[in-house]
JSON list of C-alpha atoms in Angstrom, two decimals:
[
{"chain": "A", "resi": 1, "resn": "UNK", "atom": "CA", "xyz": [34.65, -79.86, 48.91]},
{"chain": "A", "resi": 2, "resn": "UNK", "atom": "CA", "xyz": [32.69, -77.01, 47.34]},
{"chain": "A", "resi": 3, "resn": "UNK", "atom": "CA", "xyz": [29.40, -78.70, 48.22]},
{"chain": "A", "resi": 4, "resn": "UNK", "atom": "CA", "xyz": [30.51, -79.04, 51.84]},
{"chain": "A", "resi": 5, "resn": "UNK", "atom": "CA", "xyz": [31.41, -75.36, 52.03]},
{"chain": "A", "resi": 6, "resn": "UNK", "atom": "CA", "xyz": [28.03, -74.40, 50.57]},
{"chain": "A", "resi": 7, "resn": "UNK", "atom": "CA", "xyz": [26.18, -76.55, 53.09]},
{"chain": "A", "resi": 8, "resn": "UNK", "atom": "CA", "xyz": [28.11, -75.01, 55.94]},
{"chain": "A", "resi": 9, "resn": "UNK", "atom": "CA", "xyz": [27.34, -71.49, 54.70]},
{"chain": "A", "resi": 10, "resn": "UNK", "atom": "CA", "xyz": [23.64, -72.29, 54.32]},
{"chain": "A", "resi": 11, "resn": "UNK", "atom": "CA", "xyz": [23.55, -73.74, 57.84]},
{"chain": "A", "resi": 12, "resn": "UNK", "atom": "CA", "xyz": [25.17, -70.61, 59.24]},
{"chain": "A", "resi": 13, "resn": "UNK", "atom": "CA", "xyz": [22.65, -68.41, 57.41]},
{"chain": "A", "resi": 14, "resn": "UNK", "atom": "CA", "xyz": [19.75, -70.51, 58.70]},
{"chain": "A", "resi": 15, "resn": "UNK", "atom": "CA", "xyz": [21.01, -70.26, 62.29]},
{"chain": "A", "resi": 16, "resn": "UNK", "atom": "CA", "xyz": [21.42, -66.53, 61.91]},
{"chain": "A", "resi": 17, "resn": "UNK", "atom": "CA", "xyz": [17.83, -66.21, 60.63]},
{"chain": "A", "resi": 18, "resn": "UNK", "atom": "CA", "xyz": [16.37, -68.18, 63.53]},
{"chain": "A", "resi": 19, "resn": "UNK", "atom": "CA", "xyz": [18.39, -66.24, 66.10]},
{"chain": "A", "resi": 20, "resn": "UNK", "atom": "CA", "xyz": [17.20, -62.95, 64.68]},
{"chain": "A", "resi": 21, "resn": "UNK", "atom": "CA", "xyz": [13.55, -64.00, 64.89]},
{"chain": "A", "resi": 22, "resn": "UNK", "atom": "CA", "xyz": [14.04, -65.38, 68.39]},
{"chain": "A", "resi": 23, "resn": "UNK", "atom": "CA", "xyz": [15.50, -62.04, 69.48]},
{"chain": "A", "resi": 24, "resn": "UNK", "atom": "CA", "xyz": [12.36, -60.31, 68.14]},
{"chain": "A", "resi": 25, "resn": "UNK", "atom": "CA", "xyz": [10.06, -62.64, 70.13]},
{"chain": "A", "resi": 26, "resn": "UNK", "atom": "CA", "xyz": [12.04, -62.03, 73.33]},
{"chain": "A", "resi": 27, "resn": "UNK", "atom": "CA", "xyz": [11.43, -58.30, 73.26]},
{"chain": "A", "resi": 28, "resn": "UNK", "atom": "CA", "xyz": [9.46, -57.08, 76.33]},
{"chain": "A", "resi": 29, "resn": "UNK", "atom": "CA", "xyz": [6.29, -56.22, 74.41]},
{"chain": "A", "resi": 30, "resn": "UNK", "atom": "CA", "xyz": [3.13, -58.21, 73.69]},
{"chain": "A", "resi": 31, "resn": "UNK", "atom": "CA", "xyz": [3.25, -57.83, 69.90]},
{"chain": "A", "resi": 32, "resn": "UNK", "atom": "CA", "xyz": [6.77, -56.78, 68.88]},
{"chain": "A", "resi": 33, "resn": "UNK", "atom": "CA", "xyz": [7.00, -54.67, 65.75]},
{"chain": "A", "resi": 34, "resn": "UNK", "atom": "CA", "xyz": [9.81, -55.11, 63.26]},
{"chain": "A", "resi": 35, "resn": "UNK", "atom": "CA", "xyz": [12.25, -52.20, 63.32]},
{"chain": "A", "resi": 36, "resn": "UNK", "atom": "CA", "xyz": [14.06, -50.71, 60.36]},
{"chain": "A", "resi": 37, "resn": "UNK", "atom": "CA", "xyz": [17.13, -52.72, 61.35]},
{"chain": "A", "resi": 38, "resn": "UNK", "atom": "CA", "xyz": [15.06, -55.93, 61.21]},
{"chain": "A", "resi": 39, "resn": "UNK", "atom": "CA", "xyz": [13.81, -55.09, 57.73]},
{"chain": "A", "resi": 40, "resn": "UNK", "atom": "CA", "xyz": [17.31, -54.29, 56.48]},
{"chain": "A", "resi": 41, "resn": "UNK", "atom": "CA", "xyz": [18.52, -57.63, 57.89]},
{"chain": "A", "resi": 42, "resn": "UNK", "atom": "CA", "xyz": [15.93, -59.62, 55.95]},
{"chain": "A", "resi": 43, "resn": "UNK", "atom": "CA", "xyz": [16.43, -57.68, 52.74]},
{"chain": "A", "resi": 44, "resn": "UNK", "atom": "CA", "xyz": [20.17, -58.27, 53.04]},
{"chain": "A", "resi": 45, "resn": "UNK", "atom": "CA", "xyz": [19.71, -62.00, 53.85]},
{"chain": "A", "resi": 46, "resn": "UNK", "atom": "CA", "xyz": [17.30, -62.51, 50.94]},
{"chain": "A", "resi": 47, "resn": "UNK", "atom": "CA", "xyz": [19.96, -61.31, 48.53]},
{"chain": "A", "resi": 48, "resn": "UNK", "atom": "CA", "xyz": [22.72, -63.53, 49.94]},
{"chain": "A", "resi": 49, "resn": "UNK", "atom": "CA", "xyz": [20.92, -66.80, 50.72]},
{"chain": "A", "resi": 50, "resn": "UNK", "atom": "CA", "xyz": [18.63, -68.62, 48.30]},
{"chain": "A", "resi": 51, "resn": "UNK", "atom": "CA", "xyz": [16.86, -70.59, 51.01]},
{"chain": "A", "resi": 52, "resn": "UNK", "atom": "CA", "xyz": [15.82, -67.61, 53.11]},
{"chain": "A", "resi": 53, "resn": "UNK", "atom": "CA", "xyz": [12.07, -68.31, 52.59]},
{"chain": "A", "resi": 54, "resn": "UNK", "atom": "CA", "xyz": [12.23, -71.64, 54.44]},
{"chain": "A", "resi": 55, "resn": "UNK", "atom": "CA", "xyz": [13.41, -69.99, 57.68]},
{"chain": "A", "resi": 56, "resn": "UNK", "atom": "CA", "xyz": [10.63, -67.40, 57.95]},
{"chain": "A", "resi": 57, "resn": "UNK", "atom": "CA", "xyz": [8.37, -67.77, 60.99]},
{"chain": "A", "resi": 58, "resn": "UNK", "atom": "CA", "xyz": [7.12, -64.25, 61.82]},
{"chain": "A", "resi": 59, "resn": "UNK", "atom": "CA", "xyz": [6.61, -62.68, 58.38]},
{"chain": "A", "resi": 60, "resn": "UNK", "atom": "CA", "xyz": [5.63, -63.68, 54.87]},
{"chain": "A", "resi": 61, "resn": "UNK", "atom": "CA", "xyz": [8.12, -63.86, 51.97]},
{"chain": "A", "resi": 62, "resn": "UNK", "atom": "CA", "xyz": [6.00, -61.29, 50.08]},
{"chain": "A", "resi": 63, "resn": "UNK", "atom": "CA", "xyz": [6.61, -58.84, 52.92]},
{"chain": "A", "resi": 64, "resn": "UNK", "atom": "CA", "xyz": [10.38, -59.12, 52.57]},
{"chain": "A", "resi": 65, "resn": "UNK", "atom": "CA", "xyz": [10.11, -58.62, 48.81]},
{"chain": "A", "resi": 66, "resn": "UNK", "atom": "CA", "xyz": [7.99, -55.50, 49.40]},
{"chain": "A", "resi": 67, "resn": "UNK", "atom": "CA", "xyz": [10.62, -54.12, 51.78]},
{"chain": "A", "resi": 68, "resn": "UNK", "atom": "CA", "xyz": [13.25, -54.74, 49.15]},
{"chain": "A", "resi": 69, "resn": "UNK", "atom": "CA", "xyz": [11.26, -52.82, 46.53]},
{"chain": "A", "resi": 70, "resn": "UNK", "atom": "CA", "xyz": [10.62, -49.94, 48.92]},
{"chain": "A", "resi": 71, "resn": "UNK", "atom": "CA", "xyz": [14.32, -49.69, 49.72]},
{"chain": "A", "resi": 72, "resn": "UNK", "atom": "CA", "xyz": [15.14, -49.74, 46.00]},
{"chain": "A", "resi": 73, "resn": "UNK", "atom": "CA", "xyz": [12.71, -46.88, 45.34]},
{"chain": "A", "resi": 74, "resn": "UNK", "atom": "CA", "xyz": [14.08, -44.84, 48.25]},
{"chain": "A", "resi": 75, "resn": "UNK", "atom": "CA", "xyz": [17.62, -45.31, 46.99]},
{"chain": "A", "resi": 76, "resn": "UNK", "atom": "CA", "xyz": [16.86, -44.08, 43.48]},
{"chain": "A", "resi": 77, "resn": "UNK", "atom": "CA", "xyz": [14.74, -41.26, 44.81]},
{"chain": "A", "resi": 78, "resn": "UNK", "atom": "CA", "xyz": [17.78, -40.07, 46.77]},
{"chain": "A", "resi": 79, "resn": "UNK", "atom": "CA", "xyz": [20.05, -40.71, 43.79]},
{"chain": "A", "resi": 80, "resn": "UNK", "atom": "CA", "xyz": [17.93, -38.62, 41.39]},
{"chain": "A", "resi": 81, "resn": "UNK", "atom": "CA", "xyz": [16.97, -35.82, 43.77]},
{"chain": "A", "resi": 82, "resn": "UNK", "atom": "CA", "xyz": [16.88, -32.38, 42.16]},
{"chain": "A", "resi": 83, "resn": "UNK", "atom": "CA", "xyz": [20.13, -30.47, 42.26]},
{"chain": "A", "resi": 84, "resn": "UNK", "atom": "CA", "xyz": [20.10, -26.90, 40.96]},
{"chain": "A", "resi": 85, "resn": "UNK", "atom": "CA", "xyz": [23.23, -25.53, 39.38]},
{"chain": "A", "resi": 86, "resn": "UNK", "atom": "CA", "xyz": [26.84, -26.43, 39.99]},
{"chain": "A", "resi": 87, "resn": "UNK", "atom": "CA", "xyz": [27.83, -27.47, 43.55]},
{"chain": "A", "resi": 88, "resn": "UNK", "atom": "CA", "xyz": [29.24, -24.54, 45.52]},
{"chain": "A", "resi": 89, "resn": "UNK", "atom": "CA", "xyz": [33.05, -24.78, 45.83]},
{"chain": "A", "resi": 90, "resn": "UNK", "atom": "CA", "xyz": [34.86, -24.65, 49.16]},
{"chain": "A", "resi": 91, "resn": "UNK", "atom": "CA", "xyz": [36.37, -21.41, 50.41]},
{"chain": "A", "resi": 92, "resn": "UNK", "atom": "CA", "xyz": [39.90, -22.73, 49.82]},
{"chain": "A", "resi": 93, "resn": "UNK", "atom": "CA", "xyz": [39.14, -23.37, 46.17]},
{"chain": "A", "resi": 94, "resn": "UNK", "atom": "CA", "xyz": [37.60, -19.94, 45.65]},
{"chain": "A", "resi": 95, "resn": "UNK", "atom": "CA", "xyz": [40.83, -18.21, 46.67]},
{"chain": "A", "resi": 96, "resn": "UNK", "atom": "CA", "xyz": [42.24, -18.78, 43.16]},
{"chain": "A", "resi": 97, "resn": "UNK", "atom": "CA", "xyz": [39.94, -18.65, 40.12]},
{"chain": "A", "resi": 98, "resn": "UNK", "atom": "CA", "xyz": [41.02, -20.20, 36.85]},
{"chain": "A", "resi": 99, "resn": "UNK", "atom": "CA", "xyz": [39.32, -18.30, 33.89]},
{"chain": "A", "resi": 100, "resn": "UNK", "atom": "CA", "xyz": [38.97, -20.37, 30.69]},
{"chain": "A", "resi": 101, "resn": "UNK", "atom": "CA", "xyz": [37.89, -19.44, 27.15]},
{"chain": "A", "resi": 102, "resn": "UNK", "atom": "CA", "xyz": [37.07, -22.46, 24.96]},
{"chain": "A", "resi": 103, "resn": "UNK", "atom": "CA", "xyz": [36.34, -22.76, 21.25]},
{"chain": "A", "resi": 104, "resn": "UNK", "atom": "CA", "xyz": [33.59, -25.32, 20.67]},
{"chain": "A", "resi": 105, "resn": "UNK", "atom": "CA", "xyz": [34.70, -26.45, 17.22]},
{"chain": "A", "resi": 106, "resn": "UNK", "atom": "CA", "xyz": [37.87, -28.35, 18.24]},
{"chain": "A", "resi": 107, "resn": "UNK", "atom": "CA", "xyz": [37.62, -27.99, 22.05]},
{"chain": "A", "resi": 108, "resn": "UNK", "atom": "CA", "xyz": [40.61, -25.65, 21.96]},
{"chain": "A", "resi": 109, "resn": "UNK", "atom": "CA", "xyz": [41.43, -23.55, 25.03]},
{"chain": "A", "resi": 110, "resn": "UNK", "atom": "CA", "xyz": [41.97, -20.13, 23.47]},
{"chain": "A", "resi": 111, "resn": "UNK", "atom": "CA", "xyz": [42.98, -18.39, 26.69]},
{"chain": "A", "resi": 112, "resn": "UNK", "atom": "CA", "xyz": [43.22, -18.99, 30.42]},
{"chain": "A", "resi": 113, "resn": "UNK", "atom": "CA", "xyz": [44.38, -17.02, 33.42]},
{"chain": "A", "resi": 114, "resn": "UNK", "atom": "CA", "xyz": [44.42, -17.19, 37.21]},
{"chain": "A", "resi": 115, "resn": "UNK", "atom": "CA", "xyz": [43.59, -14.55, 39.79]},
{"chain": "A", "resi": 116, "resn": "UNK", "atom": "CA", "xyz": [42.59, -14.26, 43.43]},
{"chain": "A", "resi": 117, "resn": "UNK", "atom": "CA", "xyz": [40.57, -11.07, 42.80]},
{"chain": "A", "resi": 118, "resn": "UNK", "atom": "CA", "xyz": [38.25, -11.52, 39.78]},
{"chain": "A", "resi": 119, "resn": "UNK", "atom": "CA", "xyz": [36.50, -8.30, 38.76]},
{"chain": "A", "resi": 120, "resn": "UNK", "atom": "CA", "xyz": [34.45, -7.12, 35.79]},
{"chain": "A", "resi": 121, "resn": "UNK", "atom": "CA", "xyz": [37.34, -5.19, 34.28]},
{"chain": "A", "resi": 122, "resn": "UNK", "atom": "CA", "xyz": [39.79, -8.07, 34.81]},
{"chain": "A", "resi": 123, "resn": "UNK", "atom": "CA", "xyz": [37.42, -10.43, 33.02]},
{"chain": "A", "resi": 124, "resn": "UNK", "atom": "CA", "xyz": [36.93, -7.94, 30.19]},
{"chain": "A", "resi": 125, "resn": "UNK", "atom": "CA", "xyz": [40.69, -7.74, 29.74]},
{"chain": "A", "resi": 126, "resn": "UNK", "atom": "CA", "xyz": [40.87, -11.54, 29.46]},
{"chain": "A", "resi": 127, "resn": "UNK", "atom": "CA", "xyz": [38.51, -11.46, 26.50]},
{"chain": "A", "resi": 128, "resn": "UNK", "atom": "CA", "xyz": [40.67, -8.84, 24.78]},
{"chain": "A", "resi": 129, "resn": "UNK", "atom": "CA", "xyz": [43.75, -11.01, 25.31]},
{"chain": "A", "resi": 130, "resn": "UNK", "atom": "CA", "xyz": [41.90, -14.11, 24.10]},
{"chain": "A", "resi": 131, "resn": "UNK", "atom": "CA", "xyz": [40.82, -12.50, 20.81]},
{"chain": "A", "resi": 132, "resn": "UNK", "atom": "CA", "xyz": [43.32, -9.88, 19.63]},
{"chain": "A", "resi": 133, "resn": "UNK", "atom": "CA", "xyz": [42.82, -7.91, 16.44]},
{"chain": "A", "resi": 134, "resn": "UNK", "atom": "CA", "xyz": [40.00, -9.38, 14.31]},
{"chain": "A", "resi": 135, "resn": "UNK", "atom": "CA", "xyz": [39.91, -12.91, 15.71]},
{"chain": "A", "resi": 136, "resn": "UNK", "atom": "CA", "xyz": [36.85, -12.47, 17.93]},
{"chain": "A", "resi": 137, "resn": "UNK", "atom": "CA", "xyz": [34.00, -14.94, 17.36]},
{"chain": "A", "resi": 138, "resn": "UNK", "atom": "CA", "xyz": [30.44, -13.98, 16.50]},
{"chain": "A", "resi": 139, "resn": "UNK", "atom": "CA", "xyz": [28.92, -15.40, 19.69]},
{"chain": "A", "resi": 140, "resn": "UNK", "atom": "CA", "xyz": [30.11, -15.79, 23.28]},
{"chain": "A", "resi": 141, "resn": "UNK", "atom": "CA", "xyz": [28.30, -18.27, 25.52]},
{"chain": "A", "resi": 142, "resn": "UNK", "atom": "CA", "xyz": [28.63, -17.62, 29.27]},
{"chain": "A", "resi": 143, "resn": "UNK", "atom": "CA", "xyz": [26.85, -18.15, 32.56]},
{"chain": "A", "resi": 144, "resn": "UNK", "atom": "CA", "xyz": [25.42, -15.52, 34.94]},
{"chain": "A", "resi": 145, "resn": "UNK", "atom": "CA", "xyz": [28.41, -15.05, 37.22]},
{"chain": "A", "resi": 146, "resn": "UNK", "atom": "CA", "xyz": [28.72, -11.54, 38.67]},
{"chain": "A", "resi": 147, "resn": "UNK", "atom": "CA", "xyz": [32.16, -11.05, 37.11]},
{"chain": "A", "resi": 148, "resn": "UNK", "atom": "CA", "xyz": [30.35, -10.50, 33.80]},
{"chain": "A", "resi": 149, "resn": "UNK", "atom": "CA", "xyz": [29.12, -7.02, 34.62]},
{"chain": "A", "resi": 150, "resn": "UNK", "atom": "CA", "xyz": [28.71, -3.76, 32.74]},
{"chain": "A", "resi": 151, "resn": "UNK", "atom": "CA", "xyz": [32.43, -3.33, 32.07]},
{"chain": "A", "resi": 152, "resn": "UNK", "atom": "CA", "xyz": [32.62, -6.79, 30.54]},
{"chain": "A", "resi": 153, "resn": "UNK", "atom": "CA", "xyz": [29.44, -6.29, 28.49]},
{"chain": "A", "resi": 154, "resn": "UNK", "atom": "CA", "xyz": [30.68, -2.99, 27.07]},
{"chain": "A", "resi": 155, "resn": "UNK", "atom": "CA", "xyz": [34.02, -4.49, 26.07]},
{"chain": "A", "resi": 156, "resn": "UNK", "atom": "CA", "xyz": [32.40, -7.48, 24.36]},
{"chain": "A", "resi": 157, "resn": "UNK", "atom": "CA", "xyz": [29.94, -5.22, 22.55]},
{"chain": "A", "resi": 158, "resn": "UNK", "atom": "CA", "xyz": [32.78, -3.07, 21.26]},
{"chain": "A", "resi": 159, "resn": "UNK", "atom": "CA", "xyz": [34.35, -6.21, 19.81]},
{"chain": "A", "resi": 160, "resn": "UNK", "atom": "CA", "xyz": [31.08, -6.88, 17.93]},
{"chain": "A", "resi": 161, "resn": "UNK", "atom": "CA", "xyz": [30.50, -10.11, 19.80]},
{"chain": "A", "resi": 162, "resn": "UNK", "atom": "CA", "xyz": [26.97, -11.15, 20.76]},
{"chain": "A", "resi": 163, "resn": "UNK", "atom": "CA", "xyz": [26.60, -12.57, 24.27]},
{"chain": "A", "resi": 164, "resn": "UNK", "atom": "CA", "xyz": [24.48, -15.71, 24.79]},
{"chain": "A", "resi": 165, "resn": "UNK", "atom": "CA", "xyz": [23.63, -16.06, 28.48]},
{"chain": "A", "resi": 166, "resn": "UNK", "atom": "CA", "xyz": [22.55, -19.40, 29.96]},
{"chain": "A", "resi": 167, "resn": "UNK", "atom": "CA", "xyz": [19.42, -19.72, 32.08]},
{"chain": "A", "resi": 168, "resn": "UNK", "atom": "CA", "xyz": [19.79, -19.48, 35.88]},
{"chain": "A", "resi": 169, "resn": "UNK", "atom": "CA", "xyz": [21.13, -22.62, 37.57]},
{"chain": "A", "resi": 170, "resn": "UNK", "atom": "CA", "xyz": [21.58, -24.37, 34.20]},
{"chain": "A", "resi": 171, "resn": "UNK", "atom": "CA", "xyz": [25.22, -25.44, 33.76]},
{"chain": "A", "resi": 172, "resn": "UNK", "atom": "CA", "xyz": [24.15, -28.11, 31.24]},
{"chain": "A", "resi": 173, "resn": "UNK", "atom": "CA", "xyz": [23.43, -25.30, 28.75]},
{"chain": "A", "resi": 174, "resn": "UNK", "atom": "CA", "xyz": [27.19, -24.77, 28.48]},
{"chain": "A", "resi": 175, "resn": "UNK", "atom": "CA", "xyz": [28.23, -28.45, 28.43]},
{"chain": "A", "resi": 176, "resn": "UNK", "atom": "CA", "xyz": [31.63, -28.20, 26.72]},
{"chain": "A", "resi": 177, "resn": "UNK", "atom": "CA", "xyz": [33.07, -25.77, 29.27]},
{"chain": "A", "resi": 178, "resn": "UNK", "atom": "CA", "xyz": [31.48, -27.66, 32.17]},
{"chain": "A", "resi": 179, "resn": "UNK", "atom": "CA", "xyz": [33.05, -30.89, 30.90]},
{"chain": "A", "resi": 180, "resn": "UNK", "atom": "CA", "xyz": [36.43, -29.17, 30.60]},
{"chain": "A", "resi": 181, "resn": "UNK", "atom": "CA", "xyz": [36.21, -27.82, 34.16]},
{"chain": "A", "resi": 182, "resn": "UNK", "atom": "CA", "xyz": [35.43, -31.30, 35.43]},
{"chain": "A", "resi": 183, "resn": "UNK", "atom": "CA", "xyz": [38.32, -32.82, 33.47]},
{"chain": "A", "resi": 184, "resn": "UNK", "atom": "CA", "xyz": [40.75, -30.23, 34.83]},
{"chain": "A", "resi": 185, "resn": "UNK", "atom": "CA", "xyz": [39.80, -31.18, 38.38]},
{"chain": "A", "resi": 186, "resn": "UNK", "atom": "CA", "xyz": [39.75, -34.96, 37.92]},
{"chain": "A", "resi": 187, "resn": "UNK", "atom": "CA", "xyz": [42.81, -35.26, 35.70]},
{"chain": "A", "resi": 188, "resn": "UNK", "atom": "CA", "xyz": [45.10, -32.66, 37.25]},
{"chain": "A", "resi": 189, "resn": "UNK", "atom": "CA", "xyz": [44.11, -30.39, 40.14]},
{"chain": "A", "resi": 190, "resn": "UNK", "atom": "CA", "xyz": [42.83, -33.22, 42.36]},
{"chain": "A", "resi": 191, "resn": "UNK", "atom": "CA", "xyz": [46.33, -34.71, 42.24]},
{"chain": "A", "resi": 192, "resn": "UNK", "atom": "CA", "xyz": [48.39, -31.64, 43.13]},
{"chain": "A", "resi": 193, "resn": "UNK", "atom": "CA", "xyz": [48.66, -29.24, 46.05]},
{"chain": "A", "resi": 194, "resn": "UNK", "atom": "CA", "xyz": [48.63, -25.72, 44.61]},
{"chain": "A", "resi": 195, "resn": "UNK", "atom": "CA", "xyz": [51.12, -23.47, 46.41]},
{"chain": "A", "resi": 196, "resn": "UNK", "atom": "CA", "xyz": [50.62, -20.11, 44.72]},
{"chain": "A", "resi": 197, "resn": "UNK", "atom": "CA", "xyz": [49.11, -18.28, 41.78]},
{"chain": "A", "resi": 198, "resn": "UNK", "atom": "CA", "xyz": [52.29, -18.75, 39.73]},
{"chain": "A", "resi": 199, "resn": "UNK", "atom": "CA", "xyz": [52.33, -22.45, 40.56]},
{"chain": "A", "resi": 200, "resn": "UNK", "atom": "CA", "xyz": [48.73, -22.85, 39.37]},
{"chain": "A", "resi": 201, "resn": "UNK", "atom": "CA", "xyz": [49.66, -21.09, 36.14]},
{"chain": "A", "resi": 202, "resn": "UNK", "atom": "CA", "xyz": [52.43, -23.63, 35.50]},
{"chain": "A", "resi": 203, "resn": "UNK", "atom": "CA", "xyz": [50.21, -26.56, 36.42]},
{"chain": "A", "resi": 204, "resn": "UNK", "atom": "CA", "xyz": [47.48, -25.44, 34.05]},
{"chain": "A", "resi": 205, "resn": "UNK", "atom": "CA", "xyz": [49.93, -24.70, 31.24]},
{"chain": "A", "resi": 206, "resn": "UNK", "atom": "CA", "xyz": [51.20, -28.29, 31.47]},
{"chain": "A", "resi": 207, "resn": "UNK", "atom": "CA", "xyz": [47.71, -29.71, 31.48]},
{"chain": "A", "resi": 208, "resn": "UNK", "atom": "CA", "xyz": [46.49, -27.64, 28.51]},
{"chain": "A", "resi": 209, "resn": "UNK", "atom": "CA", "xyz": [49.57, -28.66, 26.50]},
{"chain": "A", "resi": 210, "resn": "UNK", "atom": "CA", "xyz": [48.51, -32.27, 27.10]},
{"chain": "A", "resi": 211, "resn": "UNK", "atom": "CA", "xyz": [44.84, -31.40, 26.43]},
{"chain": "A", "resi": 212, "resn": "UNK", "atom": "CA", "xyz": [45.61, -29.90, 23.02]},
{"chain": "A", "resi": 213, "resn": "UNK", "atom": "CA", "xyz": [48.24, -32.29, 21.68]},
{"chain": "A", "resi": 214, "resn": "UNK", "atom": "CA", "xyz": [47.56, -35.68, 23.27]},
{"chain": "A", "resi": 215, "resn": "UNK", "atom": "CA", "xyz": [44.26, -36.06, 25.11]},
{"chain": "A", "resi": 216, "resn": "UNK", "atom": "CA", "xyz": [41.71, -38.02, 23.03]},
{"chain": "A", "resi": 217, "resn": "UNK", "atom": "CA", "xyz": [38.17, -36.65, 22.77]},
{"chain": "A", "resi": 218, "resn": "UNK", "atom": "CA", "xyz": [35.14, -38.77, 21.92]},
{"chain": "A", "resi": 219, "resn": "UNK", "atom": "CA", "xyz": [33.49, -35.85, 20.10]},
{"chain": "A", "resi": 220, "resn": "UNK", "atom": "CA", "xyz": [36.58, -35.62, 17.86]},
{"chain": "A", "resi": 221, "resn": "UNK", "atom": "CA", "xyz": [36.56, -39.36, 17.01]},
{"chain": "A", "resi": 222, "resn": "UNK", "atom": "CA", "xyz": [39.37, -40.05, 19.47]},
{"chain": "A", "resi": 223, "resn": "UNK", "atom": "CA", "xyz": [41.60, -37.27, 18.11]},
{"chain": "A", "resi": 224, "resn": "UNK", "atom": "CA", "xyz": [43.10, -34.36, 20.05]},
{"chain": "A", "resi": 225, "resn": "UNK", "atom": "CA", "xyz": [42.07, -30.71, 19.54]},
{"chain": "A", "resi": 226, "resn": "UNK", "atom": "CA", "xyz": [45.22, -30.30, 17.45]},
{"chain": "A", "resi": 227, "resn": "UNK", "atom": "CA", "xyz": [44.92, -33.13, 14.90]},
{"chain": "A", "resi": 228, "resn": "UNK", "atom": "CA", "xyz": [47.54, -35.86, 15.15]},
{"chain": "A", "resi": 229, "resn": "UNK", "atom": "CA", "xyz": [49.10, -37.53, 12.14]},
{"chain": "A", "resi": 230, "resn": "UNK", "atom": "CA", "xyz": [48.62, -41.23, 11.51]},
{"chain": "A", "resi": 231, "resn": "UNK", "atom": "CA", "xyz": [51.72, -43.25, 12.44]},
{"chain": "A", "resi": 232, "resn": "UNK", "atom": "CA", "xyz": [52.02, -46.50, 10.43]},
{"chain": "A", "resi": 233, "resn": "UNK", "atom": "CA", "xyz": [53.96, -49.47, 11.83]},
{"chain": "A", "resi": 234, "resn": "UNK", "atom": "CA", "xyz": [56.84, -48.68, 9.48]},
{"chain": "A", "resi": 235, "resn": "UNK", "atom": "CA", "xyz": [57.76, -45.69, 11.65]},
{"chain": "A", "resi": 236, "resn": "UNK", "atom": "CA", "xyz": [59.07, -47.94, 14.38]},
{"chain": "A", "resi": 237, "resn": "UNK", "atom": "CA", "xyz": [58.09, -49.43, 17.71]},
{"chain": "A", "resi": 238, "resn": "UNK", "atom": "CA", "xyz": [55.63, -47.80, 20.12]},
{"chain": "A", "resi": 239, "resn": "UNK", "atom": "CA", "xyz": [57.18, -45.73, 22.92]},
{"chain": "A", "resi": 240, "resn": "UNK", "atom": "CA", "xyz": [55.58, -44.25, 26.01]},
{"chain": "A", "resi": 241, "resn": "UNK", "atom": "CA", "xyz": [55.91, -40.55, 26.86]},
{"chain": "A", "resi": 242, "resn": "UNK", "atom": "CA", "xyz": [54.87, -39.47, 30.39]},
{"chain": "A", "resi": 243, "resn": "UNK", "atom": "CA", "xyz": [53.00, -36.17, 30.48]},
{"chain": "A", "resi": 244, "resn": "UNK", "atom": "CA", "xyz": [51.51, -33.86, 33.12]},
{"chain": "A", "resi": 245, "resn": "UNK", "atom": "CA", "xyz": [53.99, -34.98, 35.74]},
{"chain": "A", "resi": 246, "resn": "UNK", "atom": "CA", "xyz": [53.50, -38.65, 34.91]},
{"chain": "A", "resi": 247, "resn": "UNK", "atom": "CA", "xyz": [49.73, -38.61, 35.56]},
{"chain": "A", "resi": 248, "resn": "UNK", "atom": "CA", "xyz": [49.03, -39.23, 31.87]},
{"chain": "A", "resi": 249, "resn": "UNK", "atom": "CA", "xyz": [50.91, -40.79, 29.00]},
{"chain": "A", "resi": 250, "resn": "UNK", "atom": "CA", "xyz": [51.09, -40.53, 25.23]},
{"chain": "A", "resi": 251, "resn": "UNK", "atom": "CA", "xyz": [51.96, -43.47, 23.04]},
{"chain": "A", "resi": 252, "resn": "UNK", "atom": "CA", "xyz": [53.69, -42.81, 19.73]},
{"chain": "A", "resi": 253, "resn": "UNK", "atom": "CA", "xyz": [55.97, -44.59, 17.31]},
{"chain": "A", "resi": 254, "resn": "UNK", "atom": "CA", "xyz": [59.66, -43.89, 17.58]},
{"chain": "A", "resi": 255, "resn": "UNK", "atom": "CA", "xyz": [60.99, -42.42, 14.36]}
]
């Protein structure tokens, strides 16, 4: 039965190949040239039918293989084209800005806030709230956004923190924050319709609670930013706890 189905499929492919070549010969020109659509057809057929070489009348098999290689190169050239910086967000997304301060050591979100009017002084105040008293770090890595102006620089300098500024259009120089921003979008914000500034605050608070206590990180050997205790089988069966509105789950042993 399988052999019969294969023979029928090969016959259909052979008929299709001959019809395509006949259509080329019937074109109202003396020496018809193969169009891009013709080349795509033969590249596609060569990948689906093993006996495609036996049906060729107008071109050589080496020509089809060359077309295939050219298409492969064009695809990867498009795939690896140079992209400078982070893609520009839509206007709707820029209405509310979520400001995040991250400690690199344990990927802990020290502080976050939301505003529709980010300014230099507002950003400077966020740093003060993130590091009260004598908890400020020695270095602060940031990009070249315009919200980090003179007011921000003066406030950071007064806290005895040295700024490390990334190169222009180089988000990979601040990879931990860039990874966090991507995770926030993929794991939470892409699944919710934000209604207001207060709503976004609640949504982010829920996500960061999950991020700190439950979300595994490869750089932390599968642990969360706040270390979790080992739970041996003697503590009971495994139970499932929905988190972040049911988008994610944590599995723990019932005491």
